[in-house]
Tab-separated table of C-alpha atoms and ligand atoms in Angstrom:
chain	number	residue	atom	x	y	z
A	137	MET	CA	5.905	-17.498	-5.559
A	138	THR	CA	2.486	-15.934	-6.060
A	139	GLU	CA	-0.454	-17.013	-3.971
A	140	THR	CA	-3.747	-16.096	-5.621
A	141	LEU	CA	-6.894	-16.352	-3.532
A	142	VAL	CA	-10.268	-15.668	-5.090
A	143	LEU	CA	-12.631	-15.112	-2.196
A	144	GLU	CA	-16.165	-14.029	-1.522
A	145	ASP	CA	-14.890	-11.669	1.136
A	146	PRO	CA	-11.244	-10.755	0.485
A	147	ALA	CA	-11.467	-7.841	2.952
A	148	GLU	CA	-11.939	-10.321	5.807
A	149	GLU	CA	-8.929	-12.400	4.763
A	150	CYS	CA	-6.885	-9.229	4.420
A	151	ALA	CA	-7.872	-8.146	7.944
A	152	ARG	CA	-6.954	-11.591	9.315
A	153	ARG	CA	-3.538	-11.510	7.670
A	154	LEU	CA	-2.843	-7.963	8.828
A	155	ALA	CA	-3.870	-8.975	12.356
A	156	ALA	CA	-1.438	-11.908	12.285
A	157	ALA	CA	1.349	-9.648	11.007
A	158	ALA	CA	0.587	-7.076	13.702
A	159	ALA	CA	0.596	-9.699	16.437
A	160	ALA	CA	4.035	-10.789	15.217
A	161	GLY	CA	5.309	-7.218	15.671
A	162	SER	CA	5.771	-6.147	12.078
A	163	HIS	CA	6.497	-3.124	9.975
A	164	ILE	CA	3.367	-2.870	7.828
A	165	ALA	CA	2.713	-0.384	5.014
A	166	LEU	CA	-0.976	0.414	4.608
A	167	THR	CA	-2.561	1.354	1.312
A	168	GLY	CA	-5.016	4.105	0.518
A	169	GLY	CA	-7.940	4.326	-1.863
A	170	GLY	CA	-11.414	3.093	-0.997
A	171	THR	CA	-11.132	-0.707	-1.125
A	172	PRO	CA	-9.165	-1.301	2.114
A	173	LYS	CA	-11.609	0.619	4.310
A	174	ALA	CA	-13.802	-2.436	4.952
A	175	SER	CA	-10.721	-4.376	5.878
A	176	TYR	CA	-9.391	-1.731	8.248
A	177	LEU	CA	-12.766	-1.535	9.990
A	178	ARG	CA	-12.732	-5.284	10.592
A	179	LEU	CA	-9.130	-5.242	11.681
A	180	ALA	CA	-9.992	-2.551	14.219
A	181	GLY	CA	-12.501	-4.939	15.793
A	182	MET	CA	-10.036	-7.816	16.140
A	183	ASP	CA	-8.292	-8.622	19.365
A	184	VAL	CA	-4.658	-7.939	18.487
A	185	ASP	CA	-1.562	-6.994	20.451
A	186	TRP	CA	-0.356	-4.015	18.427
A	187	SER	CA	2.463	-3.031	20.729
A	188	GLY	CA	5.285	-4.284	18.497
A	189	THR	CA	3.874	-2.940	15.253
A	190	THR	CA	4.833	0.070	13.185
A	191	LEU	CA	2.365	1.202	10.551
A	192	TRP	CA	3.701	2.930	7.448
A	193	PHE	CA	1.959	4.169	4.313
A	194	GLY	CA	2.567	3.162	0.706
A	195	ASP	CA	1.466	6.493	-0.696
A	196	GLU	CA	-0.271	9.734	0.165
A	197	ARG	CA	-2.031	12.566	-1.595
A	198	CYS	CA	-0.524	16.045	-1.053
A	199	VAL	CA	-3.397	17.386	1.015
A	200	PRO	CA	-3.676	18.134	4.746
A	201	PRO	CA	-4.102	15.013	6.907
A	202	ASP	CA	-7.691	15.942	7.741
A	203	ASP	CA	-8.678	16.430	4.078
A	204	GLU	CA	-11.261	13.920	2.898
A	205	ARG	CA	-8.881	12.823	0.114
A	206	SER	CA	-6.110	11.951	2.581
A	207	ASN	CA	-5.172	8.280	2.760
A	208	TYR	CA	-4.055	8.857	6.335
A	209	ARG	CA	-7.461	10.261	7.235
A	210	MET	CA	-9.197	7.172	5.850
A	211	ALA	CA	-6.885	4.845	7.789
A	212	LYS	CA	-7.220	6.971	10.903
A	213	GLU	CA	-11.005	6.946	10.850
A	214	ALA	CA	-11.374	3.280	9.946
A	215	LEU	CA	-8.539	1.872	12.043
A	216	LEU	CA	-6.129	4.083	13.972
A	217	ASP	CA	-8.727	6.009	15.997
A	218	ARG	CA	-10.130	2.673	17.153
A	219	LEU	CA	-6.809	1.364	18.487
A	220	PRO	CA	-4.989	2.252	21.696
A	221	SER	CA	-2.388	5.023	21.536
A	222	PRO	CA	1.267	3.959	21.240
A	223	ASP	CA	1.714	4.633	25.000
A	224	GLU	CA	-1.111	2.250	25.787
A	225	GLY	CA	-0.029	-0.647	23.613
A	226	GLY	CA	-1.119	0.633	20.212
A	227	PRO	CA	0.993	0.709	17.055
A	228	ARG	CA	3.524	3.380	16.181
A	229	VAL	CA	2.286	5.266	13.139
A	230	ARG	CA	4.604	6.780	10.565
A	231	ARG	CA	2.513	8.865	8.221
A	232	MET	CA	3.724	10.628	5.079
A	233	LEU	CA	3.827	14.403	5.591
A	234	ALA	CA	2.589	14.933	2.055
A	235	GLU	CA	1.004	18.275	2.937
A	236	ARG	CA	4.576	19.635	2.706
A	237	GLY	CA	4.491	18.966	-1.040
A	238	PRO	CA	5.686	16.020	-3.117
A	239	SER	CA	9.461	16.553	-2.893
A	240	ALA	CA	9.665	17.615	0.738
A	241	GLY	CA	7.157	14.920	1.718
A	242	ALA	CA	9.184	12.219	-0.042
A	243	GLU	CA	12.453	13.433	1.503
A	244	ASP	CA	10.922	13.387	4.939
A	245	TYR	CA	9.552	9.865	4.514
A	246	GLU	CA	12.887	8.619	3.304
A	247	ARG	CA	14.411	10.129	6.452
A	248	GLN	CA	11.769	8.455	8.636
A	249	LEU	CA	12.426	5.093	6.991
A	250	ARG	CA	16.193	5.374	7.387
A	251	GLU	CA	15.925	6.593	10.981
A	252	THR	CA	13.748	3.655	11.937
A	253	LEU	CA	15.067	0.854	9.751
A	254	GLY	CA	18.674	1.858	9.072
A	255	GLU	CA	20.637	3.013	6.058
A	256	GLU	CA	20.165	-0.165	4.015
A	257	LEU	CA	17.224	-0.616	1.656
A	258	PRO	CA	14.372	-1.115	4.152
A	259	ARG	CA	12.784	-4.534	4.388
A	260	LEU	CA	9.176	-3.962	5.398
A	261	ASP	CA	7.379	-7.065	6.636
A	262	VAL	CA	4.128	-6.454	4.796
A	263	VAL	CA	3.270	-3.967	2.055
A	264	LEU	CA	-0.465	-3.858	1.401
A	265	LEU	CA	-1.411	-2.481	-2.008
A	266	GLY	CA	-4.536	-1.757	-4.010
A	267	LEU	CA	-4.688	-1.669	-7.777
A	268	GLY	CA	-6.154	1.161	-9.834
A	269	PRO	CA	-8.326	0.492	-12.901
A	270	ASP	CA	-5.281	1.676	-14.903
A	271	ALA	CA	-3.158	-0.884	-13.003
A	272	HIS	CA	-1.344	1.772	-10.916
A	273	VAL	CA	-0.018	0.817	-7.521
A	274	ALA	CA	0.628	3.134	-4.585
A	275	SER	CA	1.094	6.433	-6.513
A	276	LEU	CA	3.205	4.892	-9.268
A	277	PHE	CA	1.265	5.589	-12.439
A	278	PRO	CA	1.545	4.033	-15.931
A	279	GLY	CA	4.455	5.262	-18.001
A	280	GLN	CA	5.755	7.760	-15.414
A	281	ALA	CA	9.480	8.176	-14.711
A	282	THR	CA	8.877	7.371	-11.037
A	283	LEU	CA	8.741	3.684	-12.067
A	284	ASP	CA	12.454	3.850	-12.954
A	285	VAL	CA	13.612	5.366	-9.687
A	286	GLN	CA	16.151	3.022	-8.111
A	287	ASP	CA	18.038	5.275	-5.717
A	288	ARG	CA	15.236	6.676	-3.589
A	289	LEU	CA	12.992	5.113	-0.968
A	290	ALA	CA	10.143	7.551	-1.513
A	291	VAL	CA	9.424	9.750	-4.473
A	292	GLY	CA	7.419	12.906	-5.104
A	293	VAL	CA	4.834	12.582	-7.868
A	294	GLU	CA	4.065	15.965	-9.386
A	295	GLU	CA	1.152	14.806	-11.530
A	296	ALA	CA	-1.194	12.054	-10.504
A	297	GLY	CA	-2.277	9.798	-13.348
A	298	PHE	CA	-5.590	9.100	-11.684
A	299	GLU	CA	-8.089	10.911	-9.496
A	300	PRO	CA	-7.836	12.664	-7.162
A	301	TYR	CA	-5.539	14.732	-9.383
A	302	VAL	CA	-3.306	16.105	-6.658
A	303	PRO	CA	0.465	15.559	-6.377
A	304	ARG	CA	1.485	12.515	-4.375
A	305	VAL	CA	4.227	10.910	-2.333
A	306	SER	CA	4.874	7.233	-2.973
A	307	LEU	CA	7.177	4.440	-1.901
A	308	THR	CA	9.382	3.376	-4.812
A	309	LEU	CA	9.480	-0.021	-6.486
A	310	PRO	CA	12.820	-1.001	-4.876
A	311	VAL	CA	11.260	-0.611	-1.409
A	312	ILE	CA	8.043	-2.385	-2.372
A	313	ASN	CA	9.903	-5.260	-4.018
A	314	ASN	CA	12.234	-5.653	-1.048
A	315	ALA	CA	9.343	-6.420	1.321
A	316	ARG	CA	9.026	-9.815	2.999
A	317	ALA	CA	5.437	-9.936	1.783
A	318	VAL	CA	3.395	-7.859	-0.638
A	319	MET	CA	-0.343	-8.313	-0.442
A	320	PHE	CA	-2.788	-6.923	-2.991
A	321	LEU	CA	-6.428	-6.408	-2.065
A	322	VAL	CA	-8.518	-5.871	-5.194
A	323	ALA	CA	-12.290	-6.008	-5.508
A	324	GLY	CA	-14.835	-5.369	-8.237
A	325	GLU	CA	-15.249	-6.322	-11.854
A	326	GLU	CA	-14.140	-2.848	-12.948
A	327	LYS	CA	-10.652	-3.908	-11.822
A	328	SER	CA	-10.645	-7.193	-13.769
A	329	ASP	CA	-8.779	-5.802	-16.756
A	330	ALA	CA	-6.141	-4.212	-14.521
A	331	VAL	CA	-5.758	-7.489	-12.613
A	332	ALA	CA	-5.201	-9.389	-15.857
A	333	ARG	CA	-2.661	-6.821	-17.057
A	334	ALA	CA	-0.816	-6.747	-13.737
A	335	PHE	CA	-0.763	-10.454	-12.957
A	336	GLY	CA	-1.632	-12.386	-16.062
A	337	ARG	CA	0.767	-10.938	-18.619
A	338	GLU	CA	4.336	-9.792	-19.182
A	339	PRO	CA	5.633	-6.958	-16.982
A	340	THR	CA	5.257	-3.507	-18.544
A	341	PRO	CA	5.532	0.076	-17.270
A	342	GLU	CA	2.068	0.565	-18.760
A	343	ALA	CA	0.729	-1.613	-15.927
A	344	PRO	CA	2.745	-0.711	-12.811
A	345	GLY	CA	1.207	-3.591	-10.859
A	346	SER	CA	3.084	-5.957	-13.167
A	347	LEU	CA	6.378	-4.513	-11.875
A	348	VAL	CA	5.586	-5.514	-8.300
A	349	ARG	CA	7.388	-8.796	-7.831
A	350	PRO	CA	9.117	-9.076	-4.445
A	351	HIS	CA	12.717	-10.306	-4.951
A	352	SER	CA	12.782	-12.622	-2.008
A	353	GLY	CA	9.357	-12.250	-0.504
A	354	GLU	CA	5.854	-13.530	-1.018
A	355	LEU	CA	3.295	-12.032	-3.362
A	356	THR	CA	-0.320	-12.619	-2.363
A	357	LEU	CA	-3.366	-11.583	-4.366
A	358	LEU	CA	-6.620	-11.315	-2.436
A	359	LEU	CA	-9.303	-10.922	-5.093
A	360	ASP	CA	-13.046	-11.184	-5.266
A	361	THR	CA	-14.623	-13.061	-8.163
A	362	GLY	CA	-15.266	-9.863	-10.136
A	363	ALA	CA	-11.661	-8.692	-9.927
A	364	ALA	CA	-10.385	-12.172	-10.840
A	365	SER	CA	-12.777	-12.677	-13.734
A	366	ARG	CA	-10.271	-11.975	-16.517
A	367	LEU	CA	-7.337	-13.844	-15.038
A	368	ALA	CA	-7.752	-16.632	-17.583
A	369	THR	CA	-4.860	-18.616	-16.234
A	370	LEU	CA	-4.025	-18.004	-12.643
A	371	PRO	CA	-0.356	-17.174	-12.116
A	372	GLU	CA	1.748	-19.860	-10.433
B	642	6PG	C1	-4.210	6.080	-3.747
B	642	6PG	C2	-3.836	4.656	-3.610
B	642	6PG	C3	-3.980	3.829	-4.840
B	642	6PG	C4	-5.132	2.877	-4.617
B	642	6PG	C5	-5.730	2.427	-5.930
B	642	6PG	C6	-6.987	1.623	-5.713
B	642	6PG	O1	-3.762	6.895	-2.971
B	642	6PG	O2	-5.005	6.393	-4.639
B	642	6PG	O3	-3.096	4.209	-2.608
B	642	6PG	O4	-2.857	3.148	-5.281
B	642	6PG	O5	-4.734	1.778	-3.885
B	642	6PG	O6	-6.042	3.563	-6.682
B	642	6PG	O7	-7.904	2.463	-5.082
B	642	6PG	P1	-9.414	2.064	-4.839
B	642	6PG	O8	-9.384	0.994	-3.815
B	642	6PG	O9	-10.053	3.325	-4.355
B	642	6PG	O10	-9.946	1.607	-6.149
């Protein structure tokens, strides 16, 4: 089941849904890129009991955590620094140690996931994703072999298919598609083609977003009118 919402302010709806998930004590994977920043800032201002929440990341660039390209840094500045510490009722934060390099960073994240959620394929409650103009998701880029990985929870990406061109660490499709809910936040007309390719057509490795279809979870698209403008027929 796909729920498609075309909204004037999808960032607000995203913040509301993340707040509800946090209040329910969830395992939530945050996304990077620029689009979610507005949402994280609003979420930081909401009155939420974070104490049962664990925040994960869908992908990371292989740079130090204080580098301006770091997804963690963006989330930290917009959200985490504004929340109480874990000892004072704030969320637990499990960041990707991507500064160790793509392979070591992916191995470590897989270990963190297994340690926290057990040996089975993890079932995250919410995976928030953005969509690149080339329809990439997390750091899974069009046509790359990482899209075929079935036996890993996190994967090292030696060559990014999109800027910033630094190696990455990314959750794999099996983990993303095993989530209870996957929520896309996509804004801007420059994403409209990618949105149509990811959600309006047949699945293809040339549009990684089209391979995100949770097996037994919900798929929600939070779009603004620009991003939705080429979705001729909205998916069911
Ligand atoms: C990253 C991301 C990536 C992002 C999209 C959209 O590290 O680059 O996590 O998948 O979500 O590229 O990014 P924008 O919101 O900046 O367009």
